[in-house]
Structure formats: C-alpha cells, structure tokens
C-alpha cells in the first residue's frame, strides 16, 4: 500500500494549518484503492463485529433492535486487525485494546479472519506504518508514535447513522481522526453525508462531506460531527475506512 504520487503536500499542509481539517481526493495509489474497494465484498456476516453503544462489541445479529432512547449510533464495524483466540484470552476491560473492550463478556468470535495478504489487512498495517505517519505529520504538524493507530471498516446500510459527537475519549488519547471514503456510485439523495459543525456555533455546519471514492478526510480531535442516516432508497452500502491516531501505542 502507498499514497498517491500526485498529492500536493505543500498545498495540503497550508490548508490544514488554517482549517485543521482537510479532504484529499485520490488519496491512495489508484491500484491500491481498487484492490481495497474490490475486497469489500469479502467482509460478510460471518466476520463482521457490531460495535455497541458503550464500546462493548458482540457478534452481529441483524435481528437485534435497540429500544433505548440513548442509542447513539447504528452501523456495522469490522476492525482491520485480526483478533485471534490467543488475543481474545489476553484482553481485559482495562486493556489498551481500543477496538475491542471487555470482549470476553459478549458473543462469539468471528467465523473467519482476514489473512495477512488480504487488501484490508494490508491497509490496516499501512495505516500503522512510517509512510502513513510521515504524510500525516507533514500535513498536520503532529508527531506520532509507532502502532498508535486504530482502524476499522464501517458499513452503513439503510437507516444506519452516527449521531453528533467529537471523537474525544475519556483519557484524551486521540489526536487525529481519518476517514477514507470508498463509494464509487453514491447518489446525493442516498444520505450518509458527514456534517462538520462550527466550533463557535454548533447550530451551523461548516462542511458537508459526501460519500465518494478514495477520498481521505483528516481532522484534529476534538471536532463536532455526525453521519446522516442512509436513505431507505440507497442502492448500495456506505463504506469507509475510519479510525484514530493516538498519543501512545495501542495493543
């Protein structure tokens, strides 16, 4: 995996210094982005985990319906790092593992995991690589520690959404959010747009990011945003690779 050779780093750096958020078109090398896009169908009901409200995951069950008033989001989430039985046995609620917490208390392990040569696994490794950190550092000015990235594939189906939040965490560890959009044929009326709210007046929107293909959005944490519900008329899932880079390494 590698970034596109056509990125204009100086322009991106200048824009980011003023706005602390940027959207980069054609971010990944075109060959790599096509490999990742073509591999999305490999993520099936047999290996997707569902991320519940409080951060505790359980095996996905489409028949589950939440009736709680504080159900803040609903979408399918699949971490890009494999979770082996050995890893599961070593995870506790106090672990730094940010993609799976208190995992032994909920459900079953995935039916299958991605091999290391799978494009999604390779992308997960790339997002923890020196090449990735080098680009993000050059654009944002932040310095990052190796293995400090947590990344996952999100799949929004009809009715799925993510309510208003700022990506901050209790320990103030998250530094940078990234979202790689992977949607080739998205229509505007299908919904799923990411809204960025004004820092000084949260009743106004400063950016509306439409699902697109091979487009990378990065911004400093915290920043108030949400993902609008995907329309019932949508003819395709809304896919994105998302995550955070932290101050310290993740397990």
Tab-separated table of C-alpha atoms in Angstrom:
chain	number	residue	atom	x	y	z
A	1	UNK	CA	0.000	0.000	0.000
A	2	UNK	CA	1.117	3.565	-0.671
A	3	UNK	CA	-0.212	7.079	-1.059
A	4	UNK	CA	-0.861	8.558	-4.479
A	5	UNK	CA	2.198	10.143	-6.058
A	6	UNK	CA	0.051	13.089	-7.197
A	7	UNK	CA	-0.566	14.514	-3.715
A	8	UNK	CA	0.474	18.169	-3.436
A	9	UNK	CA	1.829	18.111	0.106
A	10	UNK	CA	2.673	21.810	0.419
A	11	UNK	CA	-0.858	22.855	-0.574
A	12	UNK	CA	-2.412	20.318	1.795
A	13	UNK	CA	-0.169	21.470	4.640
A	14	UNK	CA	-1.063	25.119	4.094
A	15	UNK	CA	-4.795	24.422	4.001
A	16	UNK	CA	-4.670	22.219	7.097
A	17	UNK	CA	-2.770	24.823	9.100
A	18	UNK	CA	-5.677	27.228	8.590
A	19	UNK	CA	-8.668	24.915	8.983
A	20	UNK	CA	-7.398	21.878	10.972
A	21	UNK	CA	-9.468	19.695	8.658
A	22	UNK	CA	-8.875	18.661	5.068
A	23	UNK	CA	-10.375	16.362	2.439
A	24	UNK	CA	-7.913	14.820	-0.014
A	25	UNK	CA	-9.122	13.445	-3.354
A	26	UNK	CA	-7.444	10.356	-4.867
A	27	UNK	CA	-5.511	9.742	-1.653
A	28	UNK	CA	-4.350	6.155	-2.122
A	29	UNK	CA	-2.406	4.906	-5.107
A	30	UNK	CA	-5.083	4.033	-7.717
A	31	UNK	CA	-4.037	0.383	-7.902
A	32	UNK	CA	-4.179	0.017	-4.120
A	33	UNK	CA	-7.519	1.806	-3.793
A	34	UNK	CA	-9.018	-0.538	-6.391
A	35	UNK	CA	-7.678	-3.581	-4.524
A	36	UNK	CA	-9.247	-2.363	-1.288
A	37	UNK	CA	-12.538	-1.487	-2.979
A	38	UNK	CA	-12.733	-4.872	-4.715
A	39	UNK	CA	-12.148	-6.669	-1.419
A	40	UNK	CA	-15.093	-5.103	0.434
A	41	UNK	CA	-17.386	-7.973	-0.532
A	42	UNK	CA	-15.097	-10.341	1.384
A	43	UNK	CA	-16.390	-8.831	4.615
A	44	UNK	CA	-19.547	-10.837	5.168
A	45	UNK	CA	-21.951	-11.506	8.020
A	46	UNK	CA	-19.550	-14.262	9.082
A	47	UNK	CA	-16.731	-11.947	10.120
A	48	UNK	CA	-18.271	-8.583	10.980
A	49	UNK	CA	-18.472	-7.396	14.544
A	50	UNK	CA	-21.077	-4.930	15.735
A	51	UNK	CA	-19.905	-2.058	17.945
A	52	UNK	CA	-22.450	-1.397	20.688
A	53	UNK	CA	-23.185	1.949	22.342
A	54	UNK	CA	-20.816	1.651	25.292
A	55	UNK	CA	-17.881	0.295	23.322
A	56	UNK	CA	-18.528	-3.358	24.163
A	57	UNK	CA	-18.749	-5.476	20.999
A	58	UNK	CA	-20.844	-8.538	20.336
A	59	UNK	CA	-21.255	-10.756	17.307
A	60	UNK	CA	-23.518	-9.090	14.769
A	61	UNK	CA	-27.173	-10.071	14.901
A	62	UNK	CA	-29.378	-8.230	12.451
A	63	UNK	CA	-32.479	-9.182	14.432
A	64	UNK	CA	-31.300	-7.107	17.390
A	65	UNK	CA	-33.218	-3.862	17.706
A	66	UNK	CA	-32.403	-1.269	20.349
A	67	UNK	CA	-35.328	0.354	22.130
A	68	UNK	CA	-33.256	2.638	24.338
A	69	UNK	CA	-33.619	6.399	23.964
A	70	UNK	CA	-29.843	6.916	24.079
A	71	UNK	CA	-28.951	4.621	21.188
A	72	UNK	CA	-26.382	6.932	19.627
A	73	UNK	CA	-25.398	5.033	16.519
A	74	UNK	CA	-26.050	2.015	14.368
A	75	UNK	CA	-23.689	0.610	11.769
A	76	UNK	CA	-21.524	-2.444	11.094
A	77	UNK	CA	-17.917	-2.212	12.212
A	78	UNK	CA	-15.022	-4.506	11.338
A	79	UNK	CA	-11.538	-3.860	12.802
A	80	UNK	CA	-8.723	-4.188	10.275
A	81	UNK	CA	-6.505	-6.067	12.730
A	82	UNK	CA	-7.197	-9.770	13.182
A	83	UNK	CA	-8.475	-10.910	16.559
A	84	UNK	CA	-7.184	-14.402	17.288
A	85	UNK	CA	-8.348	-16.623	20.135
A	86	UNK	CA	-4.966	-16.086	21.792
A	87	UNK	CA	-5.521	-12.328	21.694
A	88	UNK	CA	-9.061	-12.710	22.979
A	89	UNK	CA	-7.877	-14.631	26.029
A	90	UNK	CA	-5.441	-11.848	26.871
A	91	UNK	CA	-7.908	-8.983	26.646
A	92	UNK	CA	-9.366	-7.429	29.788
A	93	UNK	CA	-11.579	-4.441	30.427
A	94	UNK	CA	-8.503	-2.467	31.490
A	95	UNK	CA	-6.599	-3.264	28.306
A	96	UNK	CA	-5.431	-0.564	25.904
A	97	UNK	CA	-7.049	-2.528	23.102
A	98	UNK	CA	-9.202	0.230	21.658
A	99	UNK	CA	-11.113	-1.756	19.036
A	100	UNK	CA	-12.281	-4.481	21.427
A	101	UNK	CA	-13.011	-3.813	25.101
A	102	UNK	CA	-14.383	-6.310	27.633
A	103	UNK	CA	-14.676	-8.609	24.648
A	104	UNK	CA	-14.939	-11.870	26.596
A	105	UNK	CA	-18.301	-10.812	28.027
A	106	UNK	CA	-20.087	-10.657	24.691
A	107	UNK	CA	-20.982	-13.174	21.998
A	108	UNK	CA	-18.800	-15.322	19.810
A	109	UNK	CA	-15.572	-14.810	17.932
A	110	UNK	CA	-15.794	-14.191	14.178
A	111	UNK	CA	-16.294	-17.255	11.996
A	112	UNK	CA	-13.240	-16.312	9.993
A	113	UNK	CA	-10.490	-13.707	9.955
A	114	UNK	CA	-8.730	-11.922	7.143
A	115	UNK	CA	-5.388	-13.375	6.019
A	116	UNK	CA	-2.384	-11.074	6.224
A	117	UNK	CA	-2.231	-10.823	2.423
A	118	UNK	CA	-5.814	-9.537	2.178
A	119	UNK	CA	-6.021	-5.898	0.960
A	120	UNK	CA	-7.939	-4.799	4.075
A	121	UNK	CA	-5.299	-6.349	6.337
A	122	UNK	CA	-2.579	-4.676	4.300
A	123	UNK	CA	-4.361	-1.342	4.580
A	124	UNK	CA	-4.627	-1.789	8.348
A	125	UNK	CA	-0.863	-2.352	8.516
A	126	UNK	CA	-0.216	0.595	6.206
A	127	UNK	CA	-2.173	2.916	8.499
A	128	UNK	CA	0.301	1.973	11.237
A	129	UNK	CA	3.365	2.412	9.015
A	130	UNK	CA	6.116	5.030	8.937
A	131	UNK	CA	4.981	6.086	5.455
A	132	UNK	CA	1.483	6.835	6.722
A	133	UNK	CA	2.710	8.696	9.809
A	134	UNK	CA	5.180	10.658	7.707
A	135	UNK	CA	2.420	12.052	5.482
A	136	UNK	CA	0.124	12.860	8.397
A	137	UNK	CA	2.954	14.545	10.290
A	138	UNK	CA	3.955	16.630	7.278
A	139	UNK	CA	0.375	17.813	6.726
A	140	UNK	CA	-0.810	18.277	10.326
A	141	UNK	CA	2.389	19.016	12.256
A	142	UNK	CA	1.606	16.276	14.795
A	143	UNK	CA	4.250	13.694	15.632
A	144	UNK	CA	3.049	10.122	16.029
A	145	UNK	CA	4.281	7.023	17.849
A	146	UNK	CA	4.515	3.673	16.067
A	147	UNK	CA	1.476	1.378	16.418
A	148	UNK	CA	-0.738	4.192	17.689
A	149	UNK	CA	-3.459	3.751	15.038
A	150	UNK	CA	-6.803	2.010	15.485
A	151	UNK	CA	-8.652	1.489	12.193
A	152	UNK	CA	-11.825	-0.246	11.100
A	153	UNK	CA	-14.129	-0.718	8.150
A	154	UNK	CA	-17.595	0.766	8.636
A	155	UNK	CA	-20.594	-0.351	6.625
A	156	UNK	CA	-23.744	1.771	6.769
A	157	UNK	CA	-26.904	0.122	5.466
A	158	UNK	CA	-30.327	1.764	5.021
A	159	UNK	CA	-31.271	3.576	8.236
A	160	UNK	CA	-27.767	3.449	9.748
A	161	UNK	CA	-26.308	6.661	11.175
A	162	UNK	CA	-23.849	8.189	13.646
A	163	UNK	CA	-25.145	10.924	15.931
A	164	UNK	CA	-23.333	14.145	16.857
A	165	UNK	CA	-20.034	13.595	18.689
A	166	UNK	CA	-16.490	14.999	18.710
A	167	UNK	CA	-14.353	11.783	18.750
A	168	UNK	CA	-12.796	12.666	22.111
A	169	UNK	CA	-12.088	9.805	24.518
A	170	UNK	CA	-12.053	9.751	28.343
A	171	UNK	CA	-8.246	9.687	28.549
A	172	UNK	CA	-7.771	12.354	25.871
A	173	UNK	CA	-5.573	9.984	23.850
A	174	UNK	CA	-6.937	10.561	20.350
A	175	UNK	CA	-5.030	13.135	18.318
A	176	UNK	CA	-6.224	12.729	14.745
A	177	UNK	CA	-9.289	11.262	13.021
A	178	UNK	CA	-9.125	9.876	9.480
A	179	UNK	CA	-11.920	8.712	7.162
A	180	UNK	CA	-11.203	7.061	3.806
A	181	UNK	CA	-14.417	7.026	1.768
A	182	UNK	CA	-14.871	4.048	-0.579
A	183	UNK	CA	-18.045	4.612	-2.586
A	184	UNK	CA	-17.962	4.703	-6.392
A	185	UNK	CA	-21.592	5.241	-7.344
A	186	UNK	CA	-23.082	7.191	-4.444
A	187	UNK	CA	-26.077	9.436	-5.159
A	188	UNK	CA	-26.601	12.576	-3.061
A	189	UNK	CA	-30.149	11.612	-2.069
A	190	UNK	CA	-28.910	8.330	-0.574
A	191	UNK	CA	-27.804	10.257	2.534
A	192	UNK	CA	-24.795	9.198	4.604
A	193	UNK	CA	-23.118	12.630	4.436
A	194	UNK	CA	-20.687	13.613	7.184
A	195	UNK	CA	-21.566	17.002	8.661
A	196	UNK	CA	-18.876	19.106	10.365
A	197	UNK	CA	-20.249	21.654	12.827
A	198	UNK	CA	-19.000	25.156	13.541
A	199	UNK	CA	-16.801	25.182	16.652
A	200	UNK	CA	-18.203	28.524	17.833
A	201	UNK	CA	-21.818	27.976	16.807
A	202	UNK	CA	-22.781	24.308	16.776
A	203	UNK	CA	-26.134	25.109	15.179
A	204	UNK	CA	-24.345	25.796	11.892
A	205	UNK	CA	-22.489	23.440	9.546
A	206	UNK	CA	-19.077	24.319	8.099
A	207	UNK	CA	-18.593	21.239	5.883
A	208	UNK	CA	-20.768	18.569	4.299
A	209	UNK	CA	-18.650	15.638	3.110
A	210	UNK	CA	-20.450	13.468	0.559
A	211	UNK	CA	-19.562	9.751	0.328
A	212	UNK	CA	-17.139	9.358	-2.562
A	213	UNK	CA	-14.329	7.124	-3.790
A	214	UNK	CA	-10.733	7.125	-2.497
A	215	UNK	CA	-11.246	10.406	-0.658
A	216	UNK	CA	-9.425	10.900	2.649
A	217	UNK	CA	-10.645	13.302	5.329
A	218	UNK	CA	-8.451	14.059	8.351
A	219	UNK	CA	-9.049	16.414	11.260
A	220	UNK	CA	-7.837	17.238	14.753
A	221	UNK	CA	-9.677	15.743	17.717
A	222	UNK	CA	-11.983	17.051	19.115
A	223	UNK	CA	-14.261	18.193	16.305
A	224	UNK	CA	-18.050	18.006	16.418
A	225	UNK	CA	-19.544	15.990	13.549
A	226	UNK	CA	-22.155	13.375	12.651
A	227	UNK	CA	-23.106	10.989	9.841
A	228	UNK	CA	-26.601	11.453	8.452
A	229	UNK	CA	-28.838	8.368	8.108
A	230	UNK	CA	-28.519	6.357	4.919
A	231	UNK	CA	-31.753	6.563	2.941
A	232	UNK	CA	-34.067	3.582	2.542
A	233	UNK	CA	-33.730	4.245	-1.199
A	234	UNK	CA	-29.962	3.638	-1.155
A	235	UNK	CA	-28.899	1.036	-3.698
A	236	UNK	CA	-25.573	0.246	-2.025
A	237	UNK	CA	-23.917	0.176	1.411
A	238	UNK	CA	-21.900	3.202	2.502
A	239	UNK	CA	-18.305	2.066	3.099
A	240	UNK	CA	-15.420	3.877	4.791
A	241	UNK	CA	-12.141	3.039	6.487
A	242	UNK	CA	-12.025	5.128	9.646
A	243	UNK	CA	-10.023	5.434	12.814
A	244	UNK	CA	-7.832	7.488	15.083
A	245	UNK	CA	-4.155	8.049	15.747
A	246	UNK	CA	-3.368	8.233	19.452
A	247	UNK	CA	-0.707	9.781	21.664
A	248	UNK	CA	0.577	6.357	22.726
A	249	UNK	CA	0.690	2.881	21.130
A	250	UNK	CA	-2.368	0.651	21.058
A	251	UNK	CA	-2.086	-3.072	21.784
